[in-house]
Backbone as JSON Lines, residues from 0, in Angstrom:
{"i":0,"aa":"X","n":[1.13,-1.05,0.13],"ca":[-0.34,0.23,0.01],"c":[1.2,1.43,0.6]}
{"i":1,"aa":"X","n":[0.65,1.99,-1.04],"ca":[1.37,3.47,-0.76],"c":[1.32,4.04,-0.33]}
{"i":2,"aa":"X","n":[2.1,4.91,0.52],"ca":[1.76,6.4,1.98],"c":[1.17,6.88,1.25]}
{"i":3,"aa":"X","n":[0.02,7.2,2.59],"ca":[-0.46,8.37,2.53],"c":[-0.86,9.4,1.71]}
{"i":4,"aa":"X","n":[-0.82,10.63,1.3],"ca":[-0.82,11.58,1.03],"c":[-1.37,13.15,2.16]}
{"i":5,"aa":"X","n":[-2.76,12.39,2.66],"ca":[-3.38,12.75,3.84],"c":[-2.86,12.21,4.55]}
{"i":6,"aa":"X","n":[-3.08,12.81,5.91],"ca":[-3.05,11.76,7.1],"c":[-3.58,13.52,8.6]}
{"i":7,"aa":"X","n":[-4.47,12.05,8.8],"ca":[-5.3,12.85,10.06],"c":[-5.08,12.44,11.45]}
{"i":8,"aa":"X","n":[-4.74,13.3,12.31],"ca":[-5.27,13.36,13.81],"c":[-5.76,13.93,14.49]}
{"i":9,"aa":"X","n":[-6.47,13.06,15.34],"ca":[-7.13,14.26,16.46],"c":[-7.14,13.85,17.47]}
{"i":10,"aa":"X","n":[-6.94,14.87,18.41],"ca":[-6.38,14.56,20.07],"c":[-6.83,16.14,20.76]}
{"i":11,"aa":"X","n":[-7.14,15.74,22.03],"ca":[-7.6,17.07,22.77],"c":[-8.41,18.01,21.6]}
{"i":12,"aa":"X","n":[-9.25,17.66,21.52],"ca":[-10.69,18.66,20.32],"c":[-9.77,19.33,19.26]}
{"i":13,"aa":"X","n":[-8.64,18.83,18.64],"ca":[-8.13,19.16,17.31],"c":[-8.42,18.17,16.68]}
{"i":14,"aa":"X","n":[-8.58,18.59,15.02],"ca":[-7.82,17.9,13.69],"c":[-7.6,18.15,13.35]}
{"i":15,"aa":"X","n":[-5.74,17.71,13.35],"ca":[-5.08,18.19,12.55],"c":[-4.77,17.25,11.2]}
{"i":16,"aa":"X","n":[-5.11,17.55,9.7],"ca":[-4.73,17.78,8.54],"c":[-3.4,17.87,8.0]}
{"i":17,"aa":"X","n":[-2.84,17.11,7.51],"ca":[-1.68,16.97,6.67],"c":[-1.71,16.6,5.36]}
{"i":18,"aa":"X","n":[-1.37,17.74,4.83],"ca":[-1.26,17.5,3.69],"c":[0.9,16.66,3.43]}
{"i":19,"aa":"X","n":[0.75,15.7,2.39],"ca":[2.13,15.01,2.99],"c":[2.68,14.61,1.56]}
{"i":20,"aa":"X","n":[2.67,15.45,0.31],"ca":[3.47,15.67,-0.74],"c":[4.86,15.52,-0.39]}
{"i":21,"aa":"X","n":[5.42,15.57,0.33],"ca":[7.08,16.89,0.79],"c":[7.64,17.18,-0.93]}
{"i":22,"aa":"X","n":[8.0,16.06,-1.87],"ca":[8.23,16.14,-3.08],"c":[8.02,16.47,-3.91]}
{"i":23,"aa":"X","n":[6.47,17.26,-3.84],"ca":[6.27,18.17,-5.17],"c":[5.33,18.91,-4.38]}
{"i":24,"aa":"X","n":[6.27,19.43,-3.13],"ca":[5.92,20.33,-2.51],"c":[4.54,20.6,-1.74]}
{"i":25,"aa":"X","n":[3.59,19.21,-1.67],"ca":[2.35,18.7,-1.18],"c":[1.61,19.56,-2.64]}
{"i":26,"aa":"X","n":[1.82,19.21,-3.75],"ca":[0.99,19.99,-4.96],"c":[-0.38,18.83,-5.31]}
{"i":27,"aa":"X","n":[-1.45,19.12,-4.82],"ca":[-2.36,18.45,-5.14],"c":[-2.74,16.9,-6.34]}
{"i":28,"aa":"X","n":[-3.58,16.15,-6.39],"ca":[-3.72,14.76,-7.2],"c":[-5.11,14.88,-6.73]}
{"i":29,"aa":"X","n":[-5.65,14.22,-8.18],"ca":[-6.79,13.48,-7.37],"c":[-7.01,12.94,-6.84]}
{"i":30,"aa":"X","n":[-6.25,11.33,-5.86],"ca":[-6.32,10.92,-5.12],"c":[-6.01,11.26,-4.05]}
{"i":31,"aa":"X","n":[-4.8,12.28,-4.12],"ca":[-4.63,13.21,-2.48],"c":[-5.76,14.0,-2.27]}
{"i":32,"aa":"X","n":[-6.75,14.46,-3.36],"ca":[-8.31,15.1,-3.06],"c":[-9.11,14.33,-2.82]}
{"i":33,"aa":"X","n":[-9.3,13.14,-2.85],"ca":[-10.15,12.48,-2.22],"c":[-9.56,11.67,-1.03]}
{"i":34,"aa":"X","n":[-8.04,12.09,-0.7],"ca":[-7.97,11.53,0.5],"c":[-8.39,12.96,1.43]}
{"i":35,"aa":"X","n":[-8.32,13.42,0.81],"ca":[-8.64,15.3,1.75],"c":[-9.82,15.26,2.31]}
{"i":36,"aa":"X","n":[-10.99,15.37,1.0],"ca":[-12.28,15.01,1.33],"c":[-12.59,14.07,2.66]}
{"i":37,"aa":"X","n":[-12.03,12.75,2.43],"ca":[-12.48,11.74,3.81],"c":[-11.72,11.96,4.49]}
{"i":38,"aa":"X","n":[-11.0,12.46,5.0],"ca":[-10.2,13.57,6.32],"c":[-11.19,14.49,6.59]}
{"i":39,"aa":"X","n":[-11.72,15.28,6.07],"ca":[-12.23,16.69,6.22],"c":[-13.59,15.81,7.04]}
{"i":40,"aa":"X","n":[-13.95,14.48,6.08],"ca":[-15.5,14.5,6.56],"c":[-15.25,13.32,7.56]}
{"i":41,"aa":"X","n":[-14.06,12.73,7.98],"ca":[-13.83,11.8,8.99],"c":[-14.02,13.17,10.47]}
{"i":42,"aa":"X","n":[-13.3,14.44,10.16],"ca":[-12.98,15.42,10.97],"c":[-14.41,16.02,11.85]}
{"i":43,"aa":"X","n":[-15.51,16.1,10.45],"ca":[-16.51,16.49,10.63],"c":[-17.46,16.06,11.3]}
{"i":44,"aa":"X","n":[-18.05,14.69,11.07],"ca":[-18.45,13.57,11.31],"c":[-17.76,13.34,13.45]}
{"i":45,"aa":"X","n":[-16.96,13.37,13.73],"ca":[-16.28,12.8,15.21],"c":[-16.43,14.33,15.71]}
{"i":46,"aa":"X","n":[-17.35,14.03,17.0],"ca":[-18.17,15.18,17.88],"c":[-17.13,15.9,19.16]}
{"i":47,"aa":"X","n":[-15.89,14.96,19.27],"ca":[-15.06,15.4,20.13],"c":[-13.96,16.71,18.74]}
{"i":48,"aa":"X","n":[-14.51,17.38,17.57],"ca":[-13.61,18.0,17.14],"c":[-14.3,19.38,17.24]}
{"i":49,"aa":"X","n":[-13.06,19.98,17.6],"ca":[-14.06,21.4,17.99],"c":[-13.2,22.7,16.66]}
{"i":50,"aa":"X","n":[-11.88,22.2,16.22],"ca":[-11.33,22.56,15.61],"c":[-10.46,22.21,14.63]}
{"i":51,"aa":"X","n":[-9.8,22.67,13.4],"ca":[-9.77,21.41,12.21],"c":[-8.09,22.65,11.65]}
{"i":52,"aa":"X","n":[-6.77,21.98,11.69],"ca":[-5.77,22.63,11.05],"c":[-5.35,22.1,10.23]}
{"i":53,"aa":"X","n":[-5.44,22.55,9.12],"ca":[-5.17,22.19,8.05],"c":[-3.76,22.63,7.44]}
{"i":54,"aa":"X","n":[-2.27,21.86,7.71],"ca":[-1.35,22.22,7.1],"c":[-0.13,21.17,5.84]}
{"i":55,"aa":"X","n":[0.51,21.84,5.62],"ca":[1.4,20.85,4.88],"c":[2.86,20.39,5.46]}
{"i":56,"aa":"X","n":[3.49,19.18,4.98],"ca":[4.6,18.58,5.45],"c":[5.48,20.02,4.71]}
{"i":57,"aa":"X","n":[6.89,19.37,5.8],"ca":[8.27,19.59,5.51],"c":[8.56,21.37,4.74]}
{"i":58,"aa":"X","n":[7.55,22.11,5.56],"ca":[7.25,23.75,4.99],"c":[6.7,24.63,4.14]}
{"i":59,"aa":"X","n":[5.99,23.51,3.01],"ca":[5.01,23.93,2.11],"c":[3.57,23.59,2.22]}
{"i":60,"aa":"X","n":[3.04,24.22,2.51],"ca":[1.67,24.12,2.73],"c":[1.2,23.45,1.5]}
{"i":61,"aa":"X","n":[1.22,23.72,0.19],"ca":[0.48,23.48,-0.88],"c":[0.61,23.83,-2.3]}
{"i":62,"aa":"X","n":[1.42,23.9,-3.02],"ca":[1.7,24.42,-4.47],"c":[0.53,24.08,-5.19]}
{"i":63,"aa":"X","n":[-0.34,23.98,-5.32],"ca":[-1.66,24.16,-5.72],"c":[-1.55,22.19,-6.46]}
{"i":64,"aa":"X","n":[-2.93,22.92,-7.77],"ca":[-2.68,21.59,-8.99],"c":[-0.99,21.15,-9.23]}
{"i":65,"aa":"X","n":[-0.61,19.57,-9.11],"ca":[-0.45,19.11,-9.66],"c":[0.27,19.01,-11.3]}
{"i":66,"aa":"X","n":[0.62,19.74,-11.98],"ca":[0.48,20.36,-12.97],"c":[1.19,18.98,-14.01]}
{"i":67,"aa":"X","n":[1.97,18.65,-13.53],"ca":[2.33,17.67,-13.97],"c":[1.63,16.37,-14.5]}
{"i":68,"aa":"X","n":[0.98,15.84,-13.28],"ca":[-0.37,14.79,-13.37],"c":[-1.47,15.48,-14.12]}
{"i":69,"aa":"X","n":[-1.02,16.5,-13.63],"ca":[-2.88,17.26,-14.63],"c":[-2.91,17.08,-16.3]}
{"i":70,"aa":"X","n":[-1.62,17.03,-16.8],"ca":[-1.55,17.89,-18.42],"c":[-1.15,16.15,-18.62]}
{"i":71,"aa":"X","n":[-2.01,15.17,-18.28],"ca":[-1.21,13.87,-18.75],"c":[-2.25,13.46,-19.94]}
{"i":72,"aa":"X","n":[-2.39,12.54,-21.06],"ca":[-3.11,12.55,-22.12],"c":[-3.58,10.76,-21.71]}
{"i":73,"aa":"X","n":[-5.08,10.74,-21.73],"ca":[-6.11,11.64,-21.16],"c":[-6.01,12.18,-20.09]}
{"i":74,"aa":"X","n":[-6.58,13.45,-20.15],"ca":[-7.16,14.19,-18.75],"c":[-7.56,13.33,-18.19]}
{"i":75,"aa":"X","n":[-6.89,13.35,-16.75],"ca":[-7.46,12.75,-15.96],"c":[-8.94,12.84,-14.93]}
{"i":76,"aa":"X","n":[-9.97,11.91,-15.0],"ca":[-10.71,11.72,-14.84],"c":[-11.19,12.8,-13.15]}
{"i":77,"aa":"X","n":[-10.34,13.06,-12.74],"ca":[-10.76,13.91,-11.26],"c":[-10.24,15.21,-11.97]}
{"i":78,"aa":"X","n":[-10.91,16.05,-12.93],"ca":[-10.19,16.84,-12.94],"c":[-11.85,17.9,-13.66]}
{"i":79,"aa":"X","n":[-12.51,18.8,-13.23],"ca":[-14.04,18.86,-13.23],"c":[-13.54,19.23,-14.95]}
{"i":80,"aa":"X","n":[-15.2,19.61,-15.79],"ca":[-14.29,19.54,-17.29],"c":[-13.87,20.72,-17.39]}
{"i":81,"aa":"X","n":[-12.98,20.82,-18.41],"ca":[-12.41,22.09,-19.36],"c":[-13.8,23.27,-19.78]}
{"i":82,"aa":"X","n":[-13.34,24.31,-20.18],"ca":[-12.56,25.15,-19.74],"c":[-12.48,25.62,-18.41]}
{"i":83,"aa":"X","n":[-13.74,25.05,-17.68],"ca":[-13.83,26.54,-16.57],"c":[-12.85,24.99,-15.47]}
{"i":84,"aa":"X","n":[-12.08,24.38,-15.33],"ca":[-11.31,23.7,-14.16],"c":[-11.93,24.02,-12.73]}
{"i":85,"aa":"X","n":[-10.96,25.46,-12.96],"ca":[-10.97,26.52,-11.31],"c":[-12.41,26.94,-11.17]}
{"i":86,"aa":"X","n":[-13.96,26.88,-11.72],"ca":[-14.85,27.39,-10.82],"c":[-15.18,26.91,-10.23]}
{"i":87,"aa":"X","n":[-14.86,25.37,-9.71],"ca":[-15.42,24.79,-8.48],"c":[-14.61,24.97,-7.61]}
{"i":88,"aa":"X","n":[-15.62,25.68,-6.58],"ca":[-15.18,26.43,-5.47],"c":[-14.6,24.71,-4.26]}
{"i":89,"aa":"X","n":[-13.84,24.8,-3.3],"ca":[-13.14,23.82,-2.72],"c":[-14.38,23.48,-1.77]}
{"i":90,"aa":"X","n":[-14.32,24.33,-1.16],"ca":[-15.49,23.55,0.5],"c":[-17.27,22.83,-0.29]}
{"i":91,"aa":"X","n":[-17.25,23.65,-1.33],"ca":[-18.47,22.87,-1.83],"c":[-17.48,22.02,-2.76]}
{"i":92,"aa":"X","n":[-16.74,21.32,-3.3],"ca":[-16.71,19.94,-3.72],"c":[-16.22,19.14,-1.63]}
{"i":93,"aa":"X","n":[-15.26,19.59,-1.12],"ca":[-15.24,19.0,0.13],"c":[-16.4,18.82,0.66]}
{"i":94,"aa":"X","n":[-17.37,19.51,0.25],"ca":[-18.69,18.9,1.21],"c":[-18.74,19.56,2.56]}
{"i":95,"aa":"X","n":[-18.16,20.71,2.91],"ca":[-18.24,21.48,3.78],"c":[-19.75,22.3,3.87]}
{"i":96,"aa":"X","n":[-20.04,22.53,5.14],"ca":[-21.53,23.07,5.04],"c":[-21.27,24.63,5.21]}
{"i":97,"aa":"X","n":[-21.83,25.5,4.33],"ca":[-21.1,27.25,4.68],"c":[-22.75,27.27,5.51]}
{"i":98,"aa":"X","n":[-22.26,27.41,6.1],"ca":[-23.5,27.88,7.89],"c":[-23.13,29.69,7.46]}
């Protein structure tokens, strides 16, 4: 099994979500987005969690979309349809309720 790209720990009411692809400055990929969504859902479902801390490993938060992976042919199925690839708000994609 591959090393996880997103790590979740919960302690003392704090959910810590770490982006962990240090060799690519924590650039996002489709599988990484799935892992991030799962971590957010798990933190949201845990009644002990009062705050979520999102951070990147090795001194980089996130350099954005991993263009090396995104520019493969054919286009990865995890990318939103062209030409509006960046129009989908991340909070909606993650399923975070906006109050």
